[in-house]
Amino acid sequence: MTETTKPCIICVAITGSVPTKANNPALPVTIDEQLESTHEAFEAGASIVHAHVRNADETPTSDPEKFARLKEGLEKHCPGMVIQFSTGGRSGAGTERGGMLPLRPDMASLSVGSNNFPTRVYENPPDLVDWLAAEMRKYAVKPEIEAFDASHIFQAVAMWRDGRIPDTPYIQFVMGVKNAMPVDKPVFDFYVETVKRLVPDAEWCAAGIGPGQITVNEWSVAAGGHART
Amino acid sequence: MTETTKPCIICVAITGSVPTKANNPALPVTIDEQLESTHEAFEAGASIVHAHVRNADETPTSDPEKFARLKEGLEKHCPGMVIQFSTGGRSGAGTERGGMLPLRPDMASLSVGSNNFPTRVYENPPDLVDWLAAEMRKYAVKPEIEAFDASHIFQAVAMWRDGRIPDTPYIQFVMGVKNAMPVDKPVFDFYVETVKRLVPDAEWCAAGIGPGQITVNEWSVAAGGHART
Ligand SMILES: [Zn+2]
Ligand SMILES: [Zn+2]
Ligand SMILES: [Zn+2]
Ligand SMILES: [Zn+2]
């Protein structure tokens, strides 16, 4: 398949872990709202759903029971859609973050390094990273590597080379997080070159946080990557 | 001054925080041993000393009293040498790490982001980074930014632009730390380009950890940077 005909995968990130209905009344928070919102995106062409779940008070959670209900609904309403669960650190601590992996979603996010967030350290200690990767292998869940910084790409490659990540890595560049990596075109280009140099077959996508979202989507699609909305 | 006549600053890192006499019997651990070792490097041409201090049992410490004795000795034995104290996270927790800054060393290391180390997270939360930078401004200590990853360069630039770092940043690229950035030439080149693009006047140096030391020194000197031995 040539670059020009390669389909662009659109990944819809419903809900996330930070915004609340106070920020945006349309934010899908309950499982029913999430299903409705994902269904709309699915009809519009999104093929991956990146999902977080929330408690009744809108705080993020890693509750496997909520993830199970979401997965059941998605399989019914959006058949064939790739389901990706977040194992990100805002929704739980330590191994709680991987408590939904036994549900065998198609994919799960995997942070492989640590970095600063706006007000704190995003902690992904090496032993937790290895445990999450092992759980993903055990339950045949494909990781989406969340690269918040350049070294995270190298870490993903090292884990792929030694088998901790069994298949060609799928890497998402995350830009625009305060105190981590800004939205910067030369960095984006360097990320793409680095992936091509180290794992020519790897698929990658890019997400811009907040005001950088559209910019990063445009860079990503133009460079042959996928887009997270 | 042209590139070719620009003097190359050699920074000698005595002791560090990790090795012990069991690893290398010649390791300078006591203040007297550190003075002797620094003096030799000074005579051989080193112009900056990057110093950690140790307890009697060789464990790293941030004890200001030990740093004071070291500084006094260095001023006597190596007059004119630039004294740089480590505020790195292996030697203490939280604000302890900056307890020696009131001694007004010429420089101090400053980590501006977080990353993984071989077995743990190297935690530099945003509020601690800001506190250390504020102490350095208060006591007129020039920071050496320790860039363990690409975003740390951007963070240093952001801090310089908003005045948290008052003078042109001095940035050290640290490569070869397991689970952080490997020794990789395209990354090195990208680091140099990024610094030149964002702060053309900035001075920078590079340190390779362990077996990458000589390689990184050679890259650094060839590219117009300084070298940490
Ligand atoms: Zn997410
Ligand atoms: Zn994606
Ligand atoms: Zn040091
Ligand atoms: Zn140096």
mmCIF file of C-alpha atoms in Angstrom, chain B:
data_model
loop_
_atom_site.group_PDB
_atom_site.id
_atom_site.type_symbol
_atom_site.label_atom_id
_atom_site.label_comp_id
_atom_site.label_asym_id
_atom_site.label_seq_id
_atom_site.Cartn_x
_atom_site.Cartn_y
_atom_site.Cartn_z
ATOM 1 C CA MET B 1 35.730 34.545 19.041
ATOM 2 C CA THR B 2 35.489 31.882 16.331
ATOM 3 C CA GLU B 3 34.473 28.296 17.015
ATOM 4 C CA THR B 4 38.027 27.083 16.619
ATOM 5 C CA THR B 5 39.575 29.338 19.216
ATOM 6 C CA LYS B 6 36.716 29.128 21.727
ATOM 7 C CA PRO B 7 38.168 27.503 24.823
ATOM 8 C CA CYS B 8 36.713 24.148 25.747
ATOM 9 C CA ILE B 9 35.622 24.126 29.362
ATOM 10 C CA ILE B 10 36.412 20.868 31.093
ATOM 11 C CA CYS B 11 34.192 20.019 34.015
ATOM 12 C CA VAL B 12 35.431 17.330 36.363
ATOM 13 C CA ALA B 13 32.770 15.384 38.240
ATOM 14 C CA ILE B 14 34.455 14.066 41.345
ATOM 15 C CA THR B 15 32.845 11.253 43.285
ATOM 16 C CA GLY B 16 29.269 11.413 41.936
ATOM 17 C CA SER B 17 26.535 9.874 44.026
ATOM 18 C CA VAL B 18 26.518 6.218 43.000
ATOM 19 C CA PRO B 19 29.960 4.512 42.932
ATOM 20 C CA THR B 20 31.717 3.379 46.115
ATOM 21 C CA LYS B 21 35.271 2.406 47.014
ATOM 22 C CA ALA B 22 34.161 -1.203 46.495
ATOM 23 C CA ASN B 23 33.684 -0.323 42.805
ATOM 24 C CA ASN B 24 36.887 1.688 42.557
ATOM 25 C CA PRO B 25 39.356 2.009 45.459
ATOM 26 C CA ALA B 26 40.665 5.278 43.950
ATOM 27 C CA LEU B 27 37.253 6.970 44.290
ATOM 28 C CA PRO B 28 37.627 10.181 46.302
ATOM 29 C CA VAL B 29 35.105 10.030 49.150
ATOM 30 C CA THR B 30 36.376 12.065 52.090
ATOM 31 C CA ILE B 31 36.713 15.825 51.733
ATOM 32 C CA ASP B 32 40.535 15.460 51.787
ATOM 33 C CA GLU B 33 40.452 12.869 49.018
ATOM 34 C CA GLN B 34 38.084 15.082 47.012
ATOM 35 C CA LEU B 35 40.395 18.084 47.368
ATOM 36 C CA GLU B 36 43.411 16.073 46.269
ATOM 37 C CA SER B 37 41.591 14.610 43.264
ATOM 38 C CA THR B 38 40.158 17.980 42.201
ATOM 39 C CA HIS B 39 43.537 19.610 42.539
ATOM 40 C CA GLU B 40 45.040 17.074 40.119
ATOM 41 C CA ALA B 41 42.250 17.718 37.599
ATOM 42 C CA PHE B 42 42.673 21.483 38.053
ATOM 43 C CA GLU B 43 46.389 21.255 37.310
ATOM 44 C CA ALA B 44 45.524 19.143 34.258
ATOM 45 C CA GLY B 45 43.229 21.869 32.940
ATOM 46 C CA ALA B 46 39.743 21.300 34.342
ATOM 47 C CA SER B 47 38.021 24.585 35.089
ATOM 48 C CA ILE B 48 34.754 23.466 36.700
ATOM 49 C CA VAL B 49 34.363 20.978 39.517
ATOM 50 C CA HIS B 50 30.968 19.285 39.828
ATOM 51 C CA ALA B 51 30.760 18.002 43.394
ATOM 52 C CA HIS B 52 28.686 15.660 45.491
ATOM 53 C CA VAL B 53 29.539 14.933 49.133
ATOM 54 C CA ARG B 54 29.343 11.677 51.058
ATOM 55 C CA ASN B 55 28.781 10.442 54.591
ATOM 56 C CA ALA B 56 31.460 8.436 56.400
ATOM 57 C CA ASP B 57 29.739 5.212 55.200
ATOM 58 C CA GLU B 58 30.021 6.492 51.566
ATOM 59 C CA THR B 59 26.250 7.074 51.187
ATOM 60 C CA PRO B 60 25.432 10.356 49.402
ATOM 61 C CA THR B 61 24.261 13.332 51.461
ATOM 62 C CA SER B 62 23.257 16.956 50.989
ATOM 63 C CA ASP B 63 24.817 17.995 54.320
ATOM 64 C CA PRO B 64 25.597 21.743 54.006
ATOM 65 C CA GLU B 65 28.384 21.459 56.587
ATOM 66 C CA LYS B 66 30.284 18.990 54.345
ATOM 67 C CA PHE B 67 29.723 21.187 51.296
ATOM 68 C CA ALA B 68 31.055 24.175 53.273
ATOM 69 C CA ARG B 69 34.289 22.347 54.144
ATOM 70 C CA LEU B 70 34.719 21.230 50.542
ATOM 71 C CA LYS B 71 34.169 24.772 49.241
ATOM 72 C CA GLU B 72 36.678 26.229 51.706
ATOM 73 C CA GLY B 73 39.295 23.679 50.667
ATOM 74 C CA LEU B 74 38.652 24.170 46.954
ATOM 75 C CA GLU B 75 38.977 27.941 47.222
ATOM 76 C CA LYS B 76 42.337 27.469 48.919
ATOM 77 C CA HIS B 77 43.755 24.665 46.734
ATOM 78 C CA CYS B 78 42.205 25.438 43.336
ATOM 79 C CA PRO B 79 41.895 29.244 43.222
ATOM 80 C CA GLY B 80 39.737 30.424 40.332
ATOM 81 C CA MET B 81 38.170 27.032 39.722
ATOM 82 C CA VAL B 82 34.407 27.223 39.198
ATOM 83 C CA ILE B 83 32.654 25.327 41.992
ATOM 84 C CA GLN B 84 29.423 23.561 41.086
ATOM 85 C CA PHE B 85 27.412 21.700 43.717
ATOM 86 C CA SER B 86 24.957 18.960 42.892
ATOM 87 C CA THR B 87 21.332 19.423 43.908
ATOM 88 C CA GLY B 88 20.541 16.029 42.364
ATOM 89 C CA GLY B 89 17.941 13.754 43.859
ATOM 90 C CA ARG B 90 20.175 10.882 44.890
ATOM 91 C CA SER B 91 21.642 12.848 47.801
ATOM 92 C CA GLY B 92 18.522 13.998 49.612
ATOM 93 C CA ALA B 93 14.777 14.491 49.370
ATOM 94 C CA GLY B 94 12.757 17.638 48.684
ATOM 95 C CA THR B 95 14.218 20.960 49.764
ATOM 96 C CA GLU B 96 17.145 19.207 51.503
ATOM 97 C CA ARG B 97 18.569 19.012 47.995
ATOM 98 C CA GLY B 98 19.142 22.776 47.991
ATOM 99 C CA GLY B 99 20.337 23.137 51.586
ATOM 100 C CA MET B 100 23.865 24.050 50.455
ATOM 101 C CA LEU B 101 22.816 26.881 48.110
ATOM 102 C CA PRO B 102 23.183 29.584 50.811
ATOM 103 C CA LEU B 103 26.927 28.785 50.629
ATOM 104 C CA ARG B 104 26.816 30.591 47.275
ATOM 105 C CA PRO B 105 28.783 28.153 45.105
ATOM 106 C CA ASP B 106 29.432 29.598 41.617
ATOM 107 C CA MET B 107 27.071 27.059 40.069
ATOM 108 C CA ALA B 108 24.707 24.264 41.019
ATOM 109 C CA SER B 109 23.106 21.524 38.987
ATOM 110 C CA LEU B 110 19.364 21.928 38.394
ATOM 111 C CA SER B 111 17.085 19.207 37.081
ATOM 112 C CA VAL B 112 13.985 20.765 35.555
ATOM 113 C CA GLY B 113 11.937 17.688 34.709
ATOM 114 C CA SER B 114 11.391 14.108 35.772
ATOM 115 C CA ASN B 115 12.430 10.869 34.096
ATOM 116 C CA ASN B 116 13.100 7.245 34.852
ATOM 117 C CA PHE B 117 16.385 6.012 36.277
ATOM 118 C CA PRO B 118 17.485 2.343 36.184
ATOM 119 C CA THR B 119 15.279 1.248 39.087
ATOM 120 C CA ARG B 120 13.108 4.220 40.021
ATOM 121 C CA VAL B 121 11.596 7.542 39.050
ATOM 122 C CA TYR B 122 13.931 10.539 39.246
ATOM 123 C CA GLU B 123 11.395 12.898 40.769
ATOM 124 C CA ASN B 124 11.700 16.627 40.182
ATOM 125 C CA PRO B 125 8.191 17.927 40.808
ATOM 126 C CA PRO B 126 7.424 21.377 39.345
ATOM 127 C CA ASP B 127 7.174 23.103 42.734
ATOM 128 C CA LEU B 128 10.571 21.748 43.863
ATOM 129 C CA VAL B 129 12.177 22.809 40.575
ATOM 130 C CA ASP B 130 10.769 26.302 41.049
ATOM 131 C CA TRP B 131 11.966 26.432 44.668
ATOM 132 C CA LEU B 132 15.507 25.348 43.725
ATOM 133 C CA ALA B 133 15.600 27.912 40.907
ATOM 134 C CA ALA B 134 14.393 30.619 43.312
ATOM 135 C CA GLU B 135 17.104 29.725 45.842
ATOM 136 C CA MET B 136 19.698 29.911 43.051
ATOM 137 C CA ARG B 137 18.477 33.404 42.108
ATOM 138 C CA LYS B 138 18.502 34.455 45.768
ATOM 139 C CA TYR B 139 22.105 33.356 46.304
ATOM 140 C CA ALA B 140 23.367 34.279 42.799
ATOM 141 C CA VAL B 141 24.184 30.678 41.910
ATOM 142 C CA LYS B 142 24.256 29.914 38.169
ATOM 143 C CA PRO B 143 22.304 26.758 37.359
ATOM 144 C CA GLU B 144 23.650 24.020 35.118
ATOM 145 C CA ILE B 145 20.502 22.473 33.664
ATOM 146 C CA GLU B 146 20.677 18.686 33.646
ATOM 147 C CA ALA B 147 18.779 17.580 30.537
ATOM 148 C CA PHE B 148 18.013 13.883 30.855
ATOM 149 C CA ASP B 149 15.438 14.139 28.073
ATOM 150 C CA ALA B 150 14.466 16.479 25.244
ATOM 151 C CA SER B 151 11.636 18.223 27.096
ATOM 152 C CA HIS B 152 14.088 19.342 29.774
ATOM 153 C CA ILE B 153 15.718 21.634 27.198
ATOM 154 C CA PHE B 154 12.334 23.200 26.433
ATOM 155 C CA GLN B 155 11.626 23.547 30.146
ATOM 156 C CA ALA B 156 14.951 25.345 30.689
ATOM 157 C CA VAL B 157 14.106 27.714 27.845
ATOM 158 C CA ALA B 158 10.625 28.389 29.276
ATOM 159 C CA MET B 159 12.173 29.157 32.670
ATOM 160 C CA TRP B 160 14.709 31.474 31.073
ATOM 161 C CA ARG B 161 12.026 33.299 29.078
ATOM 162 C CA ASP B 162 9.881 33.970 32.164
ATOM 163 C CA GLY B 163 12.842 34.888 34.372
ATOM 164 C CA ARG B 164 12.980 31.857 36.639
ATOM 165 C CA ILE B 165 16.465 31.366 35.190
ATOM 166 C CA PRO B 166 17.883 34.892 34.990
ATOM 167 C CA ASP B 167 20.891 34.405 32.682
ATOM 168 C CA THR B 168 21.423 32.561 29.430
ATOM 169 C CA PRO B 169 20.954 28.907 30.350
ATOM 170 C CA TYR B 170 23.926 26.562 30.629
ATOM 171 C CA ILE B 171 22.655 23.145 29.671
ATOM 172 C CA GLN B 172 24.185 19.738 30.117
ATOM 173 C CA PHE B 173 22.870 16.821 28.051
ATOM 174 C CA VAL B 174 23.005 13.596 30.037
ATOM 175 C CA MET B 175 23.019 10.428 27.944
ATOM 176 C CA GLY B 176 23.458 6.757 28.682
ATOM 177 C CA VAL B 177 21.196 6.463 31.732
ATOM 178 C CA LYS B 178 19.213 3.211 31.578
ATOM 179 C CA ASN B 179 15.459 3.842 31.173
ATOM 180 C CA ALA B 180 16.152 7.493 30.238
ATOM 181 C CA MET B 181 18.036 8.651 27.113
ATOM 182 C CA PRO B 182 20.590 6.319 25.518
ATOM 183 C CA VAL B 183 23.866 7.453 23.911
ATOM 184 C CA ASP B 184 22.532 8.205 20.417
ATOM 185 C CA LYS B 185 24.182 10.525 17.879
ATOM 186 C CA PRO B 186 21.012 11.784 16.132
ATOM 187 C CA VAL B 187 19.567 12.713 19.535
ATOM 188 C CA PHE B 188 22.794 14.484 20.439
ATOM 189 C CA ASP B 189 22.681 16.410 17.161
ATOM 190 C CA PHE B 190 19.021 17.263 17.742
ATOM 191 C CA TYR B 191 19.804 18.521 21.253
ATOM 192 C CA VAL B 192 22.524 20.802 19.882
ATOM 193 C CA GLU B 193 20.265 22.100 17.072
ATOM 194 C CA THR B 194 17.438 22.697 19.524
ATOM 195 C CA VAL B 195 19.601 24.740 21.873
ATOM 196 C CA LYS B 196 20.986 26.760 18.945
ATOM 197 C CA ARG B 197 17.483 27.388 17.607
ATOM 198 C CA LEU B 198 15.946 28.457 20.915
ATOM 199 C CA VAL B 199 18.858 30.164 22.713
ATOM 200 C CA PRO B 200 21.663 30.820 20.227
ATOM 201 C CA ASP B 201 23.950 32.187 22.960
ATOM 202 C CA ALA B 202 23.583 29.304 25.357
ATOM 203 C CA GLU B 203 26.615 27.303 26.374
ATOM 204 C CA TRP B 204 26.108 23.587 26.650
ATOM 205 C CA CYS B 205 28.011 20.492 27.571
ATOM 206 C CA ALA B 206 27.343 16.786 27.437
ATOM 207 C CA ALA B 207 27.967 13.872 29.744
ATOM 208 C CA GLY B 208 27.849 10.194 28.832
ATOM 209 C CA ILE B 209 27.297 7.876 31.754
ATOM 210 C CA GLY B 210 29.494 4.785 32.134
ATOM 211 C CA PRO B 211 30.747 3.255 28.883
ATOM 212 C CA GLY B 212 29.367 6.141 26.791
ATOM 213 C CA GLN B 213 31.545 8.755 28.490
ATOM 214 C CA ILE B 214 34.358 9.058 25.933
ATOM 215 C CA THR B 215 31.997 8.876 22.957
ATOM 216 C CA VAL B 216 29.823 11.701 24.255
ATOM 217 C CA ASN B 217 32.861 13.804 25.194
ATOM 218 C CA GLU B 218 34.157 13.466 21.640
ATOM 219 C CA TRP B 219 30.817 14.442 20.106
ATOM 220 C CA SER B 220 30.575 17.392 22.470
ATOM 221 C CA VAL B 221 34.037 18.806 21.825
ATOM 222 C CA ALA B 222 33.662 18.310 18.049
ATOM 223 C CA ALA B 223 30.343 20.177 18.066
ATOM 224 C CA GLY B 224 31.630 23.153 20.038
ATOM 225 C CA GLY B 225 30.355 22.167 23.452
ATOM 226 C CA HIS B 226 32.079 21.565 26.730
ATOM 227 C CA ALA B 227 32.888 18.225 28.266
ATOM 228 C CA ARG B 228 32.088 16.678 31.632
ATOM 229 C CA THR B 229 34.567 13.980 32.567
#
